Coordinates of C-alpha atoms in Angstrom, one line a residue:
Chain A
M16 CA 4.1 0.3 -17.7
R17 CA 1.7 -2.0 -16.1
P18 CA 4.4 -3.6 -13.8
I19 CA 5.6 0.0 -12.8
M20 CA 1.9 1.0 -12.1
M21 CA 1.3 -1.9 -10.0
V22 CA 4.5 -2.4 -8.1
V23 CA 6.0 1.3 -7.7
L24 CA 2.8 3.1 -7.6
G25 CA -0.3 1.0 -6.8
T26 CA -3.9 2.2 -7.1
N27 CA -6.9 2.0 -4.7
V28 CA -9.9 1.9 -6.9
R29 CA -13.3 2.4 -5.6
R30 CA -16.4 1.0 -7.6
R31 CA -14.3 -0.5 -10.4
E32 CA -17.5 -2.1 -11.6
W33 CA -19.0 1.2 -12.7
L34 CA -16.5 1.6 -15.4
P35 CA -18.0 1.0 -18.8
S36 CA -17.3 -2.7 -19.8
E37 CA -17.3 -1.9 -23.6
G38 CA -17.4 1.0 -26.0
P39 CA -18.6 3.2 -27.2
A40 CA -17.8 5.2 -23.9
L41 CA -16.4 8.4 -22.6
I42 CA -14.4 8.5 -19.5
V43 CA -13.7 12.0 -18.2
A44 CA -11.0 12.3 -15.5
N45 CA -9.1 15.2 -13.8
H46 CA -5.3 15.6 -14.7
N47 CA -2.5 15.8 -12.7
S48 CA 0.4 13.8 -14.1
H49 CA 1.6 11.9 -17.2
L50 CA 0.9 8.9 -15.2
D51 CA -2.9 9.5 -15.2
V52 CA -3.3 7.9 -18.5
F53 CA -1.3 4.8 -17.4
A54 CA -3.2 4.5 -14.4
L55 CA -6.5 4.7 -16.1
M56 CA -5.3 2.1 -18.9
N57 CA -4.0 -0.1 -16.0
I58 CA -7.4 0.0 -14.2
L59 CA -9.3 -0.8 -17.5
G60 CA -7.3 -3.9 -18.0
L61 CA -6.0 -5.8 -21.1
S62 CA -9.1 -6.9 -22.4
R63 CA -10.3 -3.2 -23.0
L64 CA -7.1 -1.7 -23.7
R65 CA -7.2 -2.2 -27.4
H66 CA -10.2 0.1 -27.7
V67 CA -9.0 2.6 -25.4
R68 CA -7.8 6.0 -27.0
P69 CA -6.7 8.9 -24.5
V70 CA -7.4 12.4 -26.0
A71 CA -4.1 14.3 -25.7
A72 CA -2.7 17.8 -26.7
G73 CA -1.4 17.7 -30.3
D74 CA 0.5 20.8 -29.7
Y75 CA 2.5 19.0 -27.0
F76 CA 2.6 15.5 -27.8
L77 CA 3.4 15.7 -31.5
T78 CA 6.2 18.4 -31.4
R79 CA 9.2 16.3 -30.4
P80 CA 10.2 13.1 -32.5
L81 CA 10.6 10.7 -29.6
R82 CA 7.5 12.0 -27.7
R83 CA 5.5 11.9 -31.0
W84 CA 6.5 8.4 -31.6
F85 CA 5.9 7.1 -28.0
S86 CA 2.5 8.9 -27.7
T87 CA 1.0 7.8 -31.0
R88 CA 2.6 4.3 -31.5
I89 CA 2.8 3.0 -27.8
V90 CA 0.0 4.8 -26.1
G91 CA -2.3 5.4 -29.0
I92 CA -3.2 8.9 -28.2
L93 CA -6.0 10.7 -30.1
P94 CA -4.2 14.1 -30.8
I95 CA -6.5 17.2 -30.5
D96 CA -5.1 20.7 -31.6
R97 CA -6.0 22.9 -28.4
T98 CA -5.1 26.1 -30.2
K99 CA -8.1 25.6 -32.6
T100 CA -11.6 26.1 -31.1
K101 CA -13.7 26.9 -34.3
R102 CA -14.3 24.8 -37.4
D103 CA -11.5 25.1 -39.8
C104 CA -11.7 25.9 -43.6
D105 CA -12.9 22.3 -44.6
G106 CA -15.7 22.7 -42.1
K107 CA -14.5 19.9 -39.9
H108 CA -15.6 20.1 -36.2
P109 CA -12.3 20.1 -34.1
L110 CA -13.8 17.5 -31.7
E111 CA -14.3 15.3 -35.0
P112 CA -11.6 12.9 -34.2
I113 CA -13.2 12.0 -31.0
S114 CA -16.6 11.5 -32.6
E115 CA -15.1 9.2 -35.0
V116 CA -13.4 6.9 -32.3
L117 CA -16.9 6.9 -30.4
R118 CA -18.7 6.0 -33.6
A119 CA -16.4 3.0 -34.2
G120 CA -17.1 1.8 -30.6
G121 CA -13.9 3.0 -28.9
I122 CA -13.4 4.0 -25.3
V123 CA -12.3 7.5 -25.2
L124 CA -10.4 9.0 -22.2
L125 CA -10.8 12.8 -21.8
F126 CA -9.2 15.1 -19.5
P127 CA -11.5 18.1 -19.6
E128 CA -9.1 20.3 -17.6
G129 CA -7.1 20.4 -20.8
T130 CA -3.8 20.5 -19.0
R131 CA -2.1 18.9 -16.0
G132 CA -1.9 22.3 -14.2
E133 CA -0.8 22.7 -10.6
P134 CA -0.6 19.1 -8.9
E135 CA -3.6 18.0 -7.1
K136 CA -5.6 21.1 -7.8
L137 CA -8.8 21.0 -9.9
E138 CA -8.9 23.4 -12.9
S139 CA -12.0 24.5 -14.3
F140 CA -13.4 22.3 -16.9
Q141 CA -13.3 23.1 -20.6
T142 CA -16.7 22.8 -22.3
G143 CA -15.7 20.4 -25.0
V144 CA -17.1 17.5 -23.2
A145 CA -20.4 19.2 -23.1
H146 CA -20.3 19.3 -27.1
L147 CA -19.5 15.7 -27.2
A148 CA -22.3 14.8 -24.8
K149 CA -24.7 16.6 -27.2
R150 CA -23.1 15.1 -30.2
H151 CA -23.4 11.7 -28.6
P152 CA -26.3 11.5 -26.3
D153 CA -26.4 7.7 -26.2
V154 CA -22.6 7.2 -25.1
P155 CA -22.2 6.9 -21.3
I156 CA -19.7 9.4 -19.8
T157 CA -18.1 8.1 -16.6
P158 CA -16.5 10.6 -14.4
V159 CA -13.3 9.3 -12.5
F160 CA -11.5 11.3 -9.9
M161 CA -7.8 10.6 -9.4
H162 CA -5.7 11.6 -6.5
G163 CA -1.9 11.0 -5.6
L164 CA -0.3 10.8 -9.1
G165 CA 0.3 14.7 -9.0
K166 CA 2.5 13.9 -6.1
A167 CA 4.4 11.0 -7.7
L168 CA 5.1 13.0 -10.9
P169 CA 4.0 16.4 -11.1
K170 CA 4.3 18.6 -14.1
G171 CA 7.8 19.7 -14.8
E172 CA 9.5 17.1 -12.7
T173 CA 11.3 14.0 -13.8
L174 CA 12.0 12.3 -10.5
L175 CA 9.2 9.7 -9.7
V176 CA 8.5 9.2 -6.2
P177 CA 6.3 6.2 -5.3
F178 CA 2.8 7.2 -3.8
F179 CA -0.4 5.3 -3.9
C180 CA -3.0 6.8 -6.0
D181 CA -6.7 6.9 -5.3
V182 CA -9.2 6.4 -8.0
F183 CA -12.8 7.0 -7.4
V184 CA -15.3 6.0 -10.1
G185 CA -18.6 8.1 -10.3
E186 CA -22.1 7.3 -11.8
P187 CA -22.6 8.0 -15.5
L188 CA -23.6 11.6 -16.3
N189 CA -26.8 12.8 -17.9
S190 CA -25.8 13.6 -21.5
T191 CA -29.1 15.3 -22.3
L192 CA -28.7 18.2 -20.3
P193 CA -28.1 21.7 -22.0
K194 CA -24.4 23.0 -21.8
K195 CA -24.3 25.0 -18.9
E196 CA -26.4 22.4 -16.7
F197 CA -24.0 19.7 -18.1
M198 CA -21.1 21.5 -16.8
N199 CA -22.6 22.1 -13.5
Q200 CA -23.4 18.5 -13.3
L201 CA -19.8 17.7 -14.1
D202 CA -18.4 20.0 -11.4
T203 CA -20.7 18.5 -8.9
A204 CA -19.9 15.2 -9.6
F205 CA -16.2 15.7 -9.3
S206 CA -16.5 17.8 -6.0
K207 CA -18.7 14.9 -4.7
L208 CA -16.1 12.4 -5.6
S209 CA -13.1 14.3 -4.2
E210 CA -15.0 14.6 -0.8
E211 CA -14.3 10.9 -0.3
L212 CA -10.8 11.6 0.2
P213 CA -9.6 11.6 3.9
V214 CA -9.0 15.3 5.1
Q215 CA -5.4 16.4 4.7
T216 CA -4.6 19.7 6.2
W217 CA -1.1 20.5 5.1
Chain B
M7 CA 18.2 -26.3 2.3
N8 CA 18.6 -23.7 4.6
L9 CA 15.7 -24.4 7.0
P10 CA 15.9 -26.6 9.9
F11 CA 13.6 -29.7 10.3
E12 CA 11.5 -27.8 13.2
V13 CA 10.9 -24.7 11.1
R14 CA 9.8 -27.0 8.1
V15 CA 7.2 -28.9 10.4
A16 CA 6.0 -25.3 11.7
I17 CA 5.3 -23.9 8.2
A18 CA 3.6 -27.3 7.4
S19 CA 1.3 -26.9 10.3
I20 CA 0.5 -23.4 9.5
L21 CA -0.6 -24.4 6.1
V22 CA -2.7 -27.3 7.6
S23 CA -4.4 -24.8 10.0
L24 CA -5.1 -22.4 7.0
F25 CA -6.5 -25.3 5.1
F26 CA -8.8 -25.9 8.1
A27 CA -9.8 -22.2 8.2
S28 CA -10.9 -22.4 4.6
V29 CA -12.9 -25.3 5.2
V30 CA -14.6 -23.6 8.2
S31 CA -15.3 -20.5 6.1
L32 CA -16.8 -22.5 3.2
T33 CA -18.8 -24.6 5.6
L34 CA -20.2 -21.4 7.1
K35 CA -21.2 -20.1 3.6
W36 CA -22.9 -23.5 2.9
R37 CA -24.7 -23.8 6.1
H38 CA -25.9 -20.1 6.2
P39 CA -26.4 -19.2 2.6
Q40 CA -28.2 -16.0 3.5
R41 CA -25.6 -14.5 5.6
D42 CA -22.6 -12.6 4.1
F43 CA -19.3 -14.0 4.7
T44 CA -17.6 -12.0 2.0
E45 CA -15.1 -10.3 4.3
L46 CA -14.0 -13.6 6.2
R47 CA -13.5 -15.4 2.9
E48 CA -11.5 -12.7 1.6
R49 CA -9.6 -12.5 4.6
V50 CA -8.7 -16.2 4.4
R51 CA -7.9 -16.0 1.0
T52 CA -5.5 -13.2 1.6
W53 CA -3.9 -15.1 4.4
W54 CA -3.1 -17.9 1.8
V55 CA -1.2 -15.3 -0.4
I56 CA 0.5 -13.9 2.8
V57 CA 1.7 -17.3 3.9
G58 CA 2.5 -18.6 0.5
F59 CA 4.9 -15.7 -0.4
F60 CA 6.3 -15.7 3.1
S61 CA 7.2 -19.4 3.3
A62 CA 8.3 -19.4 -0.5
A63 CA 10.7 -16.6 0.3
L64 CA 12.0 -18.4 3.4
F65 CA 12.3 -21.8 1.4
V66 CA 14.2 -20.3 -1.6
S67 CA 17.2 -18.6 0.3
P68 CA 17.9 -16.2 3.2
A69 CA 18.6 -13.5 0.5
A70 CA 15.1 -14.0 -0.9
A71 CA 13.6 -13.7 2.4
V72 CA 15.4 -10.5 3.2
C73 CA 14.2 -9.0 -0.3
F74 CA 10.7 -10.1 0.5
F75 CA 10.7 -8.1 3.8
A76 CA 12.5 -5.1 2.1
F77 CA 9.5 -5.2 -0.4
V78 CA 7.1 -5.4 2.6
S79 CA 8.7 -2.4 4.2
F80 CA 8.6 -0.5 0.7
L81 CA 4.9 -1.0 0.4
A82 CA 4.3 0.0 4.1
L83 CA 6.3 3.1 3.7
K84 CA 4.5 3.9 0.5
E85 CA 1.1 3.5 2.2
F86 CA 2.1 5.6 5.1
L87 CA 3.6 8.5 3.1
S88 CA 0.5 8.4 0.7
M89 CA -1.9 8.7 3.8
T90 CA 0.2 11.4 5.7
P91 CA 0.1 14.9 4.4
T92 CA 3.6 15.8 2.8
R93 CA 5.1 19.0 1.6
R94 CA 5.4 19.2 -2.0
S95 CA 8.9 20.7 -1.6
D96 CA 10.0 17.4 0.1
R97 CA 9.7 15.2 -2.9
R98 CA 13.4 14.6 -3.2
V99 CA 13.6 14.0 0.7
L100 CA 11.0 11.4 0.4
F101 CA 12.9 9.6 -2.3
Y102 CA 15.9 9.5 -0.1
A103 CA 13.5 7.9 2.7
Y104 CA 12.8 5.2 -0.1
L105 CA 16.4 4.6 -0.9
S106 CA 17.1 4.1 2.8
I107 CA 15.2 0.7 2.5
I108 CA 18.0 -0.6 0.3
A109 CA 20.7 0.5 2.7
Q110 CA 18.9 -0.8 5.8
Y111 CA 18.1 -4.2 4.5
Y112 CA 21.7 -4.6 3.1
F113 CA 23.0 -3.9 6.5
A114 CA 20.6 -6.7 7.8
A115 CA 21.7 -9.1 5.1
T116 CA 25.5 -8.7 5.7
S117 CA 24.7 -9.0 9.6
W118 CA 26.3 -5.5 9.8
Y119 CA 25.0 -4.9 13.3
G120 CA 26.5 -1.4 14.1
M121 CA 25.4 0.3 10.9
F122 CA 22.1 -1.6 11.2
I123 CA 21.4 0.0 14.5
V124 CA 22.5 3.5 13.8
F125 CA 21.6 4.1 10.2
I126 CA 17.9 5.1 10.6
P127 CA 17.7 6.4 14.1
V128 CA 21.1 8.4 13.8
L129 CA 22.2 9.0 10.2
M130 CA 18.6 9.3 8.6
F131 CA 17.7 11.3 11.5
V132 CA 20.3 13.8 10.8
W133 CA 20.4 13.6 6.9
L134 CA 16.8 14.0 6.1
P135 CA 16.1 17.2 7.9
T136 CA 19.4 18.6 6.5
R137 CA 18.3 17.9 3.0
M138 CA 14.9 19.5 3.8
L139 CA 16.7 22.6 4.8
M140 CA 18.3 22.9 1.4
M141 CA 14.6 23.4 0.1
G142 CA 14.5 26.6 2.5
Q143 CA 10.9 26.1 3.4
T144 CA 10.2 26.4 7.0
D145 CA 6.5 26.1 7.1
G146 CA 5.5 22.9 8.8
F147 CA 9.1 21.9 9.1
L148 CA 8.7 20.1 12.5
R149 CA 5.8 18.3 11.4
A150 CA 7.2 17.2 8.0
A151 CA 10.4 15.9 9.7
G152 CA 8.8 14.4 12.5
S153 CA 6.3 12.5 10.4
L154 CA 8.9 11.4 8.0
H155 CA 11.1 10.0 10.5
W156 CA 8.1 8.2 12.2
A157 CA 7.4 6.6 8.8
L158 CA 10.9 5.4 8.4
M159 CA 11.0 4.2 12.2
I160 CA 7.9 2.0 11.9
T161 CA 8.0 0.8 8.4
V162 CA 11.8 0.3 7.8
F163 CA 13.8 0.2 11.0
S164 CA 11.2 -1.8 13.1
L165 CA 10.4 -4.4 10.2
S166 CA 14.1 -4.7 9.2
H167 CA 14.5 -6.4 12.7
V168 CA 12.4 -9.3 11.3
A169 CA 14.9 -9.8 8.3
F170 CA 18.0 -9.3 10.8
L171 CA 16.7 -12.3 12.9
L172 CA 17.3 -14.6 10.1
K173 CA 20.9 -13.9 10.2
F174 CA 21.0 -14.1 13.9
Q175 CA 23.9 -16.2 15.1
V176 CA 24.4 -17.2 18.7
A177 CA 27.6 -15.6 20.3
A178 CA 30.6 -17.6 21.6
E179 CA 29.8 -16.7 25.3
P180 CA 26.1 -16.0 25.4
R181 CA 24.4 -14.9 28.7
I182 CA 22.2 -17.9 28.5
G183 CA 23.2 -21.1 27.0
P184 CA 20.9 -21.8 24.1
D185 CA 18.8 -24.8 23.8
F186 CA 19.1 -26.2 20.2
P187 CA 16.0 -28.0 19.1
S188 CA 17.9 -29.7 16.3
S189 CA 21.4 -30.1 14.9
D190 CA 20.4 -27.8 11.7
A191 CA 19.4 -25.1 14.3
I192 CA 23.2 -24.8 15.4
T193 CA 24.0 -23.3 11.8
Y194 CA 20.6 -21.5 11.3
P195 CA 19.1 -20.4 14.5
G196 CA 17.7 -17.4 12.8
S197 CA 14.6 -18.8 10.9
G198 CA 13.1 -20.5 13.7
L199 CA 13.2 -17.3 15.7
L200 CA 11.8 -15.3 12.8
L201 CA 9.1 -17.7 12.2
F202 CA 8.2 -17.8 16.1
L203 CA 8.0 -14.0 16.1
V204 CA 5.9 -13.5 13.2
L205 CA 3.7 -16.4 14.0
L206 CA 3.1 -15.5 17.7
T207 CA 2.4 -11.9 16.6
E208 CA -0.1 -12.7 14.1
L209 CA -1.8 -15.4 16.5
N210 CA -1.9 -12.9 19.3
D211 CA -3.9 -10.5 17.1
I212 CA -6.3 -13.3 16.5
F213 CA -6.5 -14.5 20.1
Q214 CA -7.1 -10.8 21.3
Y215 CA -9.8 -10.5 18.7
L216 CA -11.5 -13.8 19.6
W217 CA -11.4 -13.3 23.4
G218 CA -12.6 -9.8 23.0
K219 CA -15.4 -10.8 20.6
S220 CA -16.6 -13.8 22.8
L221 CA -16.7 -12.1 26.3
G222 CA -15.3 -8.5 26.1
T223 CA -17.4 -5.8 27.5
R224 CA -15.2 -3.2 29.3
K225 CA -13.2 -1.2 26.8
V226 CA -9.6 -0.4 27.1
A227 CA -9.4 2.5 25.1
P228 CA -12.7 3.5 23.8
S229 CA -11.6 6.6 22.1
I230 CA -8.8 5.0 20.0
S231 CA -10.3 1.6 19.2
P232 CA -13.6 0.6 20.5
G233 CA -13.1 -3.0 19.7
K234 CA -10.4 -3.4 22.2
T235 CA -11.5 -4.7 25.4
Y236 CA -9.9 -6.0 28.7
A237 CA -11.3 -9.5 28.3
G238 CA -9.6 -9.4 24.7
L239 CA -6.4 -8.2 26.2
I240 CA -6.0 -10.4 29.1
G241 CA -7.2 -13.5 27.4
G242 CA -5.2 -12.8 24.5
V243 CA -2.1 -12.4 26.3
A244 CA -2.5 -15.4 28.5
T245 CA -3.3 -17.5 25.3
T246 CA -0.1 -16.0 23.5
V247 CA 2.0 -16.8 26.7
V248 CA 0.7 -20.5 26.8
F249 CA 1.3 -20.8 23.1
A250 CA 4.9 -19.3 23.3
W251 CA 5.6 -21.6 26.2
V252 CA 4.6 -24.7 24.1
V253 CA 5.9 -23.7 20.7
G254 CA 9.3 -21.5 21.9
P255 CA 11.5 -24.6 23.2
R256 CA 10.3 -26.9 20.2
L257 CA 10.9 -24.2 17.5
T258 CA 13.8 -22.0 18.6
I259 CA 16.9 -21.9 20.8
M260 CA 14.9 -20.6 23.8
D261 CA 14.3 -22.5 27.0
D262 CA 11.0 -22.6 28.9
T263 CA 11.7 -19.4 30.9
R264 CA 12.7 -17.2 28.0
S265 CA 9.9 -18.5 25.9
L266 CA 7.4 -17.3 28.8
I267 CA 9.1 -13.9 29.0
V268 CA 8.8 -13.7 25.2
G269 CA 5.3 -14.6 25.3
I270 CA 4.4 -11.6 27.6
I271 CA 6.5 -9.2 25.5
I272 CA 4.9 -10.2 22.3
G273 CA 1.4 -10.2 23.9
M274 CA 1.7 -6.7 25.5
A275 CA 3.8 -5.1 22.7
G276 CA 1.4 -6.5 20.0
F277 CA -1.4 -4.9 21.8
A278 CA 0.3 -1.5 22.0
G279 CA 1.5 -1.6 18.4
D280 CA -1.9 -2.3 17.1
L281 CA -3.5 0.4 19.3
C282 CA -0.8 2.8 18.2
M283 CA -1.4 2.4 14.5
S284 CA -5.3 2.7 15.4
A285 CA -4.3 6.1 16.9
V286 CA -2.5 7.2 13.9
K287 CA -5.3 6.3 11.6
R288 CA -7.7 8.3 13.6
D289 CA -5.4 11.1 13.5
L290 CA -5.3 10.9 9.9
N291 CA -9.0 10.3 9.7
I292 CA -8.9 7.1 7.8
K293 CA -10.1 3.5 8.4
D294 CA -7.4 1.5 6.6
F295 CA -3.8 2.4 5.4
G296 CA -4.7 0.9 2.0
A297 CA -6.5 -1.8 0.0
T298 CA -3.4 -3.9 -1.0
L299 CA -4.6 -7.0 1.0
P300 CA -8.4 -7.6 0.5
G301 CA -10.1 -8.3 3.9
H302 CA -7.3 -7.0 5.7
G303 CA -6.8 -3.4 4.5
G304 CA -3.3 -2.3 3.8
V305 CA 0.1 -3.9 4.5
L306 CA 0.5 -1.5 7.4
D307 CA -3.0 -2.7 8.7
R308 CA -1.5 -6.4 8.8
V309 CA 1.9 -5.6 10.3
D310 CA 0.8 -2.9 13.0
S311 CA 1.6 -5.2 15.9
L312 CA 4.9 -6.5 14.3
I313 CA 6.1 -2.8 14.3
F314 CA 6.4 -3.0 18.1
T315 CA 7.0 -6.7 18.8
A316 CA 9.8 -7.0 16.1
P317 CA 12.5 -4.7 17.7
L318 CA 11.6 -5.7 21.2
F319 CA 11.8 -9.5 20.4
F320 CA 15.0 -8.9 18.4
H321 CA 16.8 -7.1 21.3
F322 CA 15.7 -9.6 24.0
I323 CA 17.1 -12.4 22.0
Y324 CA 20.4 -10.2 21.1
Y325 CA 20.8 -9.5 24.9
T326 CA 20.4 -13.1 25.9
Y327 CA 22.2 -15.1 23.1
G328 CA 23.9 -12.5 21.1

């Protein structure tokens, strides 16, 4: 994947040095394409790769055998069941697997839009990230805005067309805010980062 | 052993001058520790990478050099398409645009002049809009077709002339008798011409910059590129002409007169190409086409002058000796 990311696609990263150098850390990014995860892993580099766990939809990635094998064995996803939002009967919080990784010092990649959605359009964020902030106030949360991969491989397409991808790293968020303010903060961070893009009118 | 003696000497002198540039930039940093020379040093370092890949490709084999330029075209096309707005429905059309790089460089590598010269301006010009029609979307059709064809013309068609030069052979009865600098050059006249074109185009950029920086006041095109001045243009072209006159007869099959003419062509066209790409960047509201080459910007920012000089130089040579 790494040579494909570097040669076929290529990334323009701004403020790479703001990325967390070690875990525990939470990286939140917007989601346009299956390639997003590989772009982020590529930027984080081999030294951090062992600790990186991308959060992914269990109801999508665990359904077919090949997809399941690739995503759990090769990419090392952290499957979350999107259909469950409440505590189940054994009292486990649905976000507990993420907390476990964070407590173990891992770097978690989270796409709070919850789905890839329309290419290059920002969907509204799910509030799971606010719960995580509340549960782990000491873990830095770094917003990363990505643009371009939705053009290279959008949802539902199989033909990869090469495009450069822009990756803008933002300042770590303030995890101490209450849920609503935290979500506002997240929205502002992303709209600020997306404003760095050159204007495209059509 | 496909490179004639004079080409090897030229590459060696480029490496020596680059070494000199590194020494100067290091001395500057050591003499003025309080000033920031990061960009200069990045620029020099990237030049090492460019010259390294370029000369390695030339030394390995002509095929390797053609592949190298095809890859440069690919990076440039990717930069251009990433920066210009494209319609989502045109994804497949864009894929064909990428595939055309392989065909175009194949025609260059096999010296298939007829196909080389019509493939993009004629065949792709007809085929890509036809493929767009199949998507059935008329919104922004002209803009999409136009900018895609522009992308192919500048990043693939123009740059592939550099690769075709490598395969250039003197015709049985050329208009002007060639002046071979060495016996190897009779079999491989192309590598000298290629090196001459790329070297002169890049030096012209540097000369124009240096002249403009040192005594430029009146601006040529303030709304497009505020850095371009008349002093830079005139001084740059004059230096390029002198340089072409000195290097041309020693490195290539050109005589004194042809070298002087080519010096003027490269000087003027290099300026126009540079300015044209600045206008595109202004239009798109961007500063650089990318960040592939630290200190330079994107690949397109580096080869912008070559986009105009390569086809003009090639067809001048083709007319005179082909």
